[in-house]
């Protein structure tokens, strides 16, 4: 690896992390949301039962996340990306064979979920944060564009495959794509720049240190982080928002089609929403370099609440696309700004270990939103009450983010 390639290698890691997010989020969230109403109708299951598979998926993540995080810090992400792609592809393929609930729970809730955890933010974002300090906002913004890109790329092709070939055949196609892209992403992932004679932000070699050394960054250990108020306020903020985010993610397509809107227009609206999410990330990365990250989170979560209010009141395609505009422009920043907050508040060294603690909390929020919406739908016949709860969750998350000041030991110039 010569000096020129060293100076660019951090961005190769970003590309690998982008693909990891595309596969993890695209399969666990986007694809399952598109398949959701078709599987429920074909199998004759209630939406609450089908959504309950997300509970097991989050439980799987809660169990393995705290152990996987420190391992990623110590040994690097490459093996997890490779094994994660294998597990994710296997889980997607197994869903083509589902005929009873236990098969759904095993395929989606365990096998596919293990792959999604290994490819998700615990591996992707924590690794990218080690390669960048000055340019961290831009790097993580590009990394998390993998999620919104999945939202752009998948709904229309998946809807086409399901309608014309069947949902079982479509799951097989998803598994093949995962296997190919996972094999391409794994070799790009590296643990941290210091392992290769580099420093963060693309500086190669000690001869460049004085000219390019990034700002001093204080890193907190896992034990130090959990003793700060900022940690628990971020836990509250991100998980309140996650309750709404995951609930909307799973049920949005069903909500739209329940309003009498065609499958094609519903897929187009979701694609438009994710397109705006993708376009918003570069803009928000520039904003995050100038505005304290807690204020960015506050605005994003408030925008999520406003978007759902518009959706609840929408009675036409115009209202639907108004929701998609507001929600897309703010939702596009939520994942990356949240990830940026964890990196900026607590430093590079223990990111995997610190983020691993979050998985038990994500179990509650990530499974609670989808299941709550599914059960309320089965009881009431619509999503109005469930989506109203999501508005409240976003609003409370926005307030918690606003009061989450950086730890005193963190560099104030970077954070506030």
Short mmCIF file of N, CA and C in Angstrom, two decimals, residues 21-165:
data_model
loop_
_atom_site.label_atom_id
_atom_site.label_comp_id
_atom_site.label_asym_id
_atom_site.label_seq_id
_atom_site.Cartn_x
_atom_site.Cartn_y
_atom_site.Cartn_z
N UNK A 21 -24.23 -1.38 5.26
CA UNK A 21 -25.51 -0.78 5.64
C UNK A 21 -26.60 -1.09 4.61
N UNK A 22 -26.24 -1.04 3.33
CA UNK A 22 -27.20 -1.33 2.27
C UNK A 22 -27.80 -2.72 2.47
N UNK A 23 -26.93 -3.69 2.74
CA UNK A 23 -27.39 -5.06 2.90
C UNK A 23 -28.18 -5.25 4.19
N UNK A 24 -27.65 -4.75 5.30
CA UNK A 24 -28.29 -4.96 6.60
C UNK A 24 -29.66 -4.29 6.65
N UNK A 25 -29.69 -2.99 6.43
CA UNK A 25 -30.94 -2.24 6.51
C UNK A 25 -31.88 -2.62 5.37
N UNK A 26 -31.30 -2.81 4.19
CA UNK A 26 -32.12 -3.12 3.03
C UNK A 26 -32.88 -4.42 3.18
N UNK A 27 -32.28 -5.40 3.86
CA UNK A 27 -32.95 -6.69 4.04
C UNK A 27 -33.84 -6.71 5.27
N UNK A 28 -33.29 -6.32 6.41
CA UNK A 28 -34.02 -6.40 7.67
C UNK A 28 -35.23 -5.47 7.70
N UNK A 29 -35.10 -4.29 7.10
CA UNK A 29 -36.13 -3.26 7.22
C UNK A 29 -36.88 -3.02 5.92
N UNK A 30 -36.15 -2.58 4.87
CA UNK A 30 -36.83 -2.18 3.63
C UNK A 30 -37.52 -3.37 2.97
N UNK A 31 -36.76 -4.43 2.73
CA UNK A 31 -37.33 -5.58 2.03
C UNK A 31 -38.47 -6.21 2.83
N UNK A 32 -38.27 -6.41 4.13
CA UNK A 32 -39.31 -7.04 4.93
C UNK A 32 -40.59 -6.20 4.94
N UNK A 33 -40.44 -4.87 4.93
CA UNK A 33 -41.61 -4.01 4.87
C UNK A 33 -42.38 -4.16 3.58
N UNK A 34 -41.68 -4.37 2.46
CA UNK A 34 -42.35 -4.57 1.17
C UNK A 34 -43.02 -5.95 1.12
N UNK A 35 -42.33 -6.96 1.62
CA UNK A 35 -42.88 -8.33 1.62
C UNK A 35 -44.05 -8.48 2.59
N UNK A 36 -44.10 -7.64 3.60
CA UNK A 36 -44.98 -7.79 4.76
C UNK A 36 -46.45 -8.06 4.39
N UNK A 37 -47.12 -7.18 3.64
CA UNK A 37 -48.55 -7.44 3.37
C UNK A 37 -48.78 -8.65 2.48
N UNK A 38 -47.84 -8.92 1.57
CA UNK A 38 -48.00 -10.07 0.68
C UNK A 38 -47.86 -11.39 1.45
N UNK A 39 -46.89 -11.44 2.37
CA UNK A 39 -46.72 -12.64 3.17
C UNK A 39 -47.91 -12.85 4.10
N UNK A 40 -48.39 -11.75 4.71
CA UNK A 40 -49.53 -11.87 5.63
C UNK A 40 -50.76 -12.41 4.90
N UNK A 41 -51.02 -11.90 3.71
CA UNK A 41 -52.19 -12.35 2.95
C UNK A 41 -52.02 -13.79 2.47
N UNK A 42 -50.84 -14.11 1.95
CA UNK A 42 -50.60 -15.45 1.41
C UNK A 42 -50.65 -16.52 2.49
N UNK A 43 -50.06 -16.22 3.65
CA UNK A 43 -49.98 -17.20 4.72
C UNK A 43 -51.22 -17.20 5.61
N UNK A 44 -52.06 -16.17 5.47
CA UNK A 44 -53.26 -16.08 6.28
C UNK A 44 -53.00 -15.71 7.72
N UNK A 45 -51.94 -14.93 7.96
CA UNK A 45 -51.56 -14.54 9.32
C UNK A 45 -51.96 -13.09 9.58
N UNK A 46 -52.24 -12.77 10.85
CA UNK A 46 -52.45 -11.39 11.25
C UNK A 46 -51.15 -10.61 11.19
N UNK A 47 -51.27 -9.31 11.02
CA UNK A 47 -50.06 -8.49 10.94
C UNK A 47 -49.32 -8.43 12.27
N UNK A 48 -50.04 -8.58 13.37
CA UNK A 48 -49.38 -8.63 14.67
C UNK A 48 -48.47 -9.83 14.79
N UNK A 49 -48.92 -10.99 14.32
CA UNK A 49 -48.10 -12.20 14.35
C UNK A 49 -46.86 -12.03 13.48
N UNK A 50 -47.05 -11.54 12.28
CA UNK A 50 -45.92 -11.37 11.37
C UNK A 50 -44.92 -10.35 11.93
N UNK A 51 -45.44 -9.27 12.49
CA UNK A 51 -44.56 -8.24 13.05
C UNK A 51 -43.82 -8.74 14.28
N UNK A 52 -44.36 -9.75 14.97
CA UNK A 52 -43.71 -10.25 16.18
C UNK A 52 -42.36 -10.91 15.88
N UNK A 53 -42.11 -11.25 14.63
CA UNK A 53 -40.79 -11.76 14.27
C UNK A 53 -39.71 -10.73 14.53
N UNK A 54 -40.09 -9.45 14.47
CA UNK A 54 -39.11 -8.40 14.75
C UNK A 54 -38.69 -8.40 16.21
N UNK A 55 -39.57 -8.90 17.10
CA UNK A 55 -39.20 -8.99 18.52
C UNK A 55 -38.03 -9.94 18.69
N UNK A 56 -38.14 -11.12 18.07
CA UNK A 56 -37.05 -12.08 18.17
C UNK A 56 -35.79 -11.55 17.50
N UNK A 57 -35.94 -10.83 16.39
CA UNK A 57 -34.78 -10.24 15.72
C UNK A 57 -34.06 -9.27 16.64
N UNK A 58 -34.82 -8.44 17.34
CA UNK A 58 -34.21 -7.48 18.26
C UNK A 58 -33.63 -8.20 19.49
N UNK A 59 -34.28 -9.27 19.93
CA UNK A 59 -33.73 -10.04 21.04
C UNK A 59 -32.40 -10.66 20.66
N UNK A 60 -32.31 -11.16 19.45
CA UNK A 60 -31.05 -11.71 18.95
C UNK A 60 -29.96 -10.65 18.97
N UNK A 61 -30.30 -9.45 18.49
CA UNK A 61 -29.33 -8.36 18.49
C UNK A 61 -28.93 -7.97 19.91
N UNK A 62 -29.92 -7.95 20.82
CA UNK A 62 -29.64 -7.58 22.21
C UNK A 62 -28.69 -8.57 22.87
N UNK A 63 -28.78 -9.84 22.50
CA UNK A 63 -27.93 -10.86 23.11
C UNK A 63 -26.50 -10.81 22.58
N UNK A 64 -26.34 -10.61 21.27
CA UNK A 64 -25.00 -10.70 20.69
C UNK A 64 -24.29 -9.36 20.63
N UNK A 65 -25.03 -8.24 20.60
CA UNK A 65 -24.41 -6.94 20.45
C UNK A 65 -23.38 -6.59 21.50
N UNK A 66 -23.68 -6.78 22.81
CA UNK A 66 -22.69 -6.43 23.83
C UNK A 66 -21.39 -7.22 23.73
N UNK A 67 -21.43 -8.42 23.16
CA UNK A 67 -20.21 -9.22 23.01
C UNK A 67 -19.51 -8.92 21.69
N UNK A 68 -20.29 -8.64 20.66
CA UNK A 68 -19.71 -8.38 19.36
C UNK A 68 -18.95 -7.06 19.33
N UNK A 69 -19.47 -6.04 20.03
CA UNK A 69 -18.85 -4.72 20.00
C UNK A 69 -17.39 -4.72 20.42
N UNK A 70 -17.05 -5.23 21.62
CA UNK A 70 -15.64 -5.27 22.01
C UNK A 70 -14.78 -6.10 21.07
N UNK A 71 -15.34 -7.16 20.49
CA UNK A 71 -14.59 -7.99 19.55
C UNK A 71 -14.23 -7.19 18.29
N UNK A 72 -15.16 -6.38 17.81
CA UNK A 72 -14.88 -5.53 16.65
C UNK A 72 -13.78 -4.53 16.99
N UNK A 73 -13.83 -3.94 18.20
CA UNK A 73 -12.78 -3.01 18.61
C UNK A 73 -11.41 -3.67 18.59
N UNK A 74 -11.35 -4.92 19.04
CA UNK A 74 -10.06 -5.60 19.20
C UNK A 74 -9.56 -6.24 17.92
N UNK A 75 -10.44 -6.90 17.16
CA UNK A 75 -10.02 -7.72 16.03
C UNK A 75 -10.39 -7.15 14.66
N UNK A 76 -11.20 -6.13 14.62
CA UNK A 76 -11.56 -5.54 13.34
C UNK A 76 -12.85 -6.09 12.77
N UNK A 77 -13.37 -5.44 11.71
CA UNK A 77 -14.71 -5.75 11.21
C UNK A 77 -14.77 -6.78 10.09
N UNK A 78 -13.64 -7.13 9.47
CA UNK A 78 -13.71 -7.89 8.22
C UNK A 78 -14.42 -9.23 8.37
N UNK A 79 -14.07 -9.98 9.40
CA UNK A 79 -14.66 -11.31 9.57
C UNK A 79 -16.16 -11.20 9.83
N UNK A 80 -16.58 -10.13 10.53
CA UNK A 80 -18.00 -9.96 10.81
C UNK A 80 -18.77 -9.62 9.54
N UNK A 81 -18.18 -8.82 8.66
CA UNK A 81 -18.86 -8.49 7.42
C UNK A 81 -19.02 -9.74 6.56
N UNK A 82 -17.98 -10.56 6.50
CA UNK A 82 -18.06 -11.79 5.69
C UNK A 82 -19.11 -12.75 6.27
N UNK A 83 -18.98 -13.07 7.56
CA UNK A 83 -19.93 -14.00 8.17
C UNK A 83 -21.34 -13.42 8.22
N UNK A 84 -21.42 -12.10 8.39
CA UNK A 84 -22.73 -11.46 8.39
C UNK A 84 -23.44 -11.60 7.06
N UNK A 85 -22.69 -11.46 5.97
CA UNK A 85 -23.29 -11.61 4.64
C UNK A 85 -23.78 -13.04 4.43
N UNK A 86 -22.99 -14.01 4.90
CA UNK A 86 -23.41 -15.41 4.79
C UNK A 86 -24.71 -15.65 5.56
N UNK A 87 -24.77 -15.14 6.79
CA UNK A 87 -25.96 -15.33 7.61
C UNK A 87 -27.17 -14.59 7.04
N UNK A 88 -26.94 -13.37 6.56
CA UNK A 88 -28.03 -12.58 6.00
C UNK A 88 -28.61 -13.25 4.75
N UNK A 89 -27.72 -13.73 3.88
CA UNK A 89 -28.18 -14.43 2.67
C UNK A 89 -28.93 -15.71 3.02
N UNK A 90 -28.40 -16.45 4.00
CA UNK A 90 -29.08 -17.67 4.42
C UNK A 90 -30.45 -17.40 5.00
N UNK A 91 -30.56 -16.34 5.80
CA UNK A 91 -31.85 -15.99 6.37
C UNK A 91 -32.85 -15.56 5.32
N UNK A 92 -32.40 -14.76 4.35
CA UNK A 92 -33.30 -14.33 3.27
C UNK A 92 -33.78 -15.52 2.46
N UNK A 93 -32.86 -16.43 2.14
CA UNK A 93 -33.24 -17.62 1.38
C UNK A 93 -34.21 -18.50 2.14
N UNK A 94 -34.03 -18.58 3.46
CA UNK A 94 -34.92 -19.43 4.25
C UNK A 94 -36.35 -18.90 4.29
N UNK A 95 -36.51 -17.58 4.14
CA UNK A 95 -37.86 -17.01 4.17
C UNK A 95 -38.68 -17.43 2.96
N UNK A 96 -38.01 -17.84 1.89
CA UNK A 96 -38.73 -18.35 0.72
C UNK A 96 -39.42 -19.68 1.03
N UNK A 97 -39.01 -20.33 2.12
CA UNK A 97 -39.54 -21.66 2.46
C UNK A 97 -40.53 -21.63 3.61
N UNK A 98 -40.90 -20.43 4.06
CA UNK A 98 -41.75 -20.30 5.25
C UNK A 98 -43.17 -20.80 4.98
N UNK A 99 -43.64 -21.69 5.88
CA UNK A 99 -45.03 -22.15 5.85
C UNK A 99 -45.67 -22.09 7.23
N UNK A 100 -44.85 -21.95 8.28
CA UNK A 100 -45.38 -21.90 9.64
C UNK A 100 -44.62 -20.84 10.44
N UNK A 101 -45.20 -20.35 11.53
CA UNK A 101 -44.56 -19.26 12.28
C UNK A 101 -43.15 -19.57 12.76
N UNK A 102 -42.90 -20.81 13.21
CA UNK A 102 -41.56 -21.09 13.73
C UNK A 102 -40.49 -20.92 12.65
N UNK A 103 -40.83 -21.20 11.40
CA UNK A 103 -39.87 -21.01 10.32
C UNK A 103 -39.59 -19.52 10.10
N UNK A 104 -40.61 -18.69 10.21
CA UNK A 104 -40.42 -17.24 10.12
C UNK A 104 -39.53 -16.75 11.25
N UNK A 105 -39.80 -17.20 12.47
CA UNK A 105 -39.02 -16.74 13.62
C UNK A 105 -37.56 -17.18 13.51
N UNK A 106 -37.34 -18.41 13.06
CA UNK A 106 -35.96 -18.90 12.93
C UNK A 106 -35.23 -18.18 11.80
N UNK A 107 -35.89 -18.05 10.65
CA UNK A 107 -35.22 -17.46 9.49
C UNK A 107 -35.00 -15.98 9.63
N UNK A 108 -36.05 -15.24 10.02
CA UNK A 108 -35.93 -13.79 10.14
C UNK A 108 -35.40 -13.39 11.51
N UNK A 109 -35.96 -13.98 12.56
CA UNK A 109 -35.65 -13.54 13.91
C UNK A 109 -34.29 -13.95 14.42
N UNK A 110 -33.69 -15.02 13.84
CA UNK A 110 -32.38 -15.48 14.31
C UNK A 110 -31.33 -15.37 13.20
N UNK A 111 -31.48 -16.13 12.14
CA UNK A 111 -30.43 -16.22 11.12
C UNK A 111 -30.24 -14.88 10.41
N UNK A 112 -31.32 -14.32 9.88
CA UNK A 112 -31.21 -13.04 9.19
C UNK A 112 -30.80 -11.93 10.15
N UNK A 113 -31.32 -11.95 11.37
CA UNK A 113 -31.00 -10.92 12.35
C UNK A 113 -29.52 -10.94 12.73
N UNK A 114 -28.94 -12.12 12.89
CA UNK A 114 -27.51 -12.21 13.19
C UNK A 114 -26.68 -11.55 12.09
N UNK A 115 -27.06 -11.81 10.84
CA UNK A 115 -26.35 -11.18 9.73
C UNK A 115 -26.51 -9.68 9.73
N UNK A 116 -27.72 -9.20 10.03
CA UNK A 116 -27.95 -7.76 10.04
C UNK A 116 -27.14 -7.06 11.13
N UNK A 117 -27.03 -7.68 12.30
CA UNK A 117 -26.23 -7.10 13.38
C UNK A 117 -24.76 -7.02 12.97
N UNK A 118 -24.25 -8.10 12.39
CA UNK A 118 -22.84 -8.14 12.00
C UNK A 118 -22.50 -7.14 10.91
N UNK A 119 -23.49 -6.77 10.10
CA UNK A 119 -23.25 -5.83 9.00
C UNK A 119 -23.68 -4.40 9.34
N UNK A 120 -24.34 -4.19 10.46
CA UNK A 120 -24.96 -2.91 10.76
C UNK A 120 -24.04 -1.90 11.40
N UNK A 121 -24.64 -0.94 12.12
CA UNK A 121 -23.87 0.20 12.62
C UNK A 121 -22.83 -0.20 13.65
N UNK A 122 -23.06 -1.28 14.38
CA UNK A 122 -22.07 -1.73 15.35
C UNK A 122 -20.73 -1.98 14.69
N UNK A 123 -20.75 -2.52 13.49
CA UNK A 123 -19.52 -2.78 12.74
C UNK A 123 -19.18 -1.62 11.82
N UNK A 124 -20.14 -1.19 11.02
CA UNK A 124 -19.86 -0.19 9.98
C UNK A 124 -19.51 1.17 10.55
N UNK A 125 -20.40 1.74 11.37
CA UNK A 125 -20.18 3.10 11.86
C UNK A 125 -19.05 3.18 12.87
N UNK A 126 -18.94 2.18 13.75
CA UNK A 126 -17.86 2.22 14.74
C UNK A 126 -16.50 2.13 14.07
N UNK A 127 -16.41 1.39 12.96
CA UNK A 127 -15.14 1.30 12.23
C UNK A 127 -14.83 2.60 11.51
N UNK A 128 -15.79 3.16 10.82
CA UNK A 128 -15.57 4.42 10.10
C UNK A 128 -15.17 5.53 11.06
N UNK A 129 -15.76 5.55 12.26
CA UNK A 129 -15.43 6.60 13.22
C UNK A 129 -13.97 6.53 13.67
N UNK A 130 -13.35 5.36 13.56
CA UNK A 130 -11.94 5.22 13.91
C UNK A 130 -11.03 5.78 12.82
N UNK A 131 -11.52 5.86 11.59
CA UNK A 131 -10.70 6.32 10.47
C UNK A 131 -10.78 7.82 10.24
N UNK A 132 -11.72 8.51 10.92
CA UNK A 132 -11.92 9.93 10.66
C UNK A 132 -12.19 10.68 11.96
N UNK A 133 -11.67 11.91 12.04
CA UNK A 133 -12.01 12.83 13.13
C UNK A 133 -12.53 14.13 12.52
N UNK A 134 -11.65 14.86 11.80
CA UNK A 134 -12.09 16.11 11.15
C UNK A 134 -13.23 15.86 10.16
N UNK A 135 -13.10 14.81 9.38
CA UNK A 135 -14.07 14.54 8.32
C UNK A 135 -15.10 13.49 8.72
N UNK A 136 -15.25 13.28 10.02
CA UNK A 136 -16.12 12.21 10.49
C UNK A 136 -17.57 12.41 10.05
N UNK A 137 -18.07 13.64 10.14
CA UNK A 137 -19.47 13.88 9.76
C UNK A 137 -19.71 13.48 8.31
N UNK A 138 -18.80 13.87 7.43
CA UNK A 138 -18.97 13.53 6.01
C UNK A 138 -18.85 12.02 5.79
N UNK A 139 -17.87 11.42 6.47
CA UNK A 139 -17.65 9.98 6.27
C UNK A 139 -18.84 9.16 6.75
N UNK A 140 -19.35 9.47 7.93
CA UNK A 140 -20.49 8.72 8.45
C UNK A 140 -21.75 9.03 7.65
N UNK A 141 -21.88 10.26 7.16
CA UNK A 141 -23.03 10.59 6.31
C UNK A 141 -23.03 9.71 5.06
N UNK A 142 -21.85 9.57 4.43
CA UNK A 142 -21.79 8.73 3.24
C UNK A 142 -22.03 7.26 3.60
N UNK A 143 -21.47 6.82 4.71
CA UNK A 143 -21.66 5.44 5.14
C UNK A 143 -23.14 5.11 5.31
N UNK A 144 -23.86 5.97 6.02
CA UNK A 144 -25.27 5.70 6.29
C UNK A 144 -26.16 5.94 5.07
N UNK A 145 -25.61 6.53 4.01
CA UNK A 145 -26.37 6.62 2.76
C UNK A 145 -26.67 5.23 2.21
N UNK A 146 -25.93 4.22 2.67
CA UNK A 146 -26.24 2.86 2.25
C UNK A 146 -27.65 2.46 2.62
N UNK A 147 -28.14 2.95 3.78
CA UNK A 147 -29.50 2.62 4.20
C UNK A 147 -30.54 3.27 3.29
N UNK A 148 -30.39 4.58 3.07
CA UNK A 148 -31.37 5.26 2.23
C UNK A 148 -31.27 4.83 0.78
N UNK A 149 -30.06 4.47 0.34
CA UNK A 149 -29.91 3.95 -1.02
C UNK A 149 -30.68 2.65 -1.18
N UNK A 150 -30.68 1.82 -0.15
CA UNK A 150 -31.48 0.60 -0.19
C UNK A 150 -32.96 0.93 -0.34
N UNK A 151 -33.38 1.99 0.34
CA UNK A 151 -34.77 2.40 0.22
C UNK A 151 -35.13 2.90 -1.16
N UNK A 152 -34.15 3.46 -1.87
CA UNK A 152 -34.38 3.91 -3.25
C UNK A 152 -34.38 2.72 -4.19
N UNK A 153 -33.40 1.85 -4.02
CA UNK A 153 -33.15 0.80 -5.01
C UNK A 153 -34.11 -0.38 -4.91
N UNK A 154 -34.67 -0.64 -3.73
CA UNK A 154 -35.36 -1.91 -3.53
C UNK A 154 -36.88 -1.92 -3.71
N UNK A 155 -37.64 -0.90 -3.27
CA UNK A 155 -39.10 -1.05 -3.28
C UNK A 155 -39.71 -1.38 -4.63
N UNK A 156 -39.37 -0.65 -5.67
CA UNK A 156 -40.00 -0.88 -6.98
C UNK A 156 -39.59 -2.23 -7.57
N UNK A 157 -38.29 -2.59 -7.61
CA UNK A 157 -37.93 -3.93 -8.13
C UNK A 157 -38.55 -5.06 -7.31
N UNK A 158 -38.57 -4.92 -5.98
CA UNK A 158 -39.14 -5.98 -5.16
C UNK A 158 -40.65 -6.11 -5.40
N UNK A 159 -41.34 -4.97 -5.46
CA UNK A 159 -42.78 -5.03 -5.74
C UNK A 159 -43.04 -5.69 -7.09
N UNK A 160 -42.20 -5.39 -8.08
CA UNK A 160 -42.35 -5.99 -9.41
C UNK A 160 -42.14 -7.50 -9.35
N UNK A 161 -41.06 -7.92 -8.67
CA UNK A 161 -40.77 -9.36 -8.56
C UNK A 161 -41.88 -10.10 -7.83
N UNK A 162 -42.38 -9.50 -6.75
CA UNK A 162 -43.42 -10.16 -5.97
C UNK A 162 -44.70 -10.31 -6.77
N UNK A 163 -45.10 -9.24 -7.45
CA UNK A 163 -46.36 -9.26 -8.21
C UNK A 163 -46.27 -10.22 -9.39
N UNK A 164 -45.13 -10.25 -10.07
CA UNK A 164 -45.03 -11.03 -11.31
C UNK A 164 -44.48 -12.44 -11.12
N UNK A 165 -43.71 -12.67 -10.04
CA UNK A 165 -43.11 -14.00 -9.86
C UNK A 165 -43.48 -14.66 -8.53
#
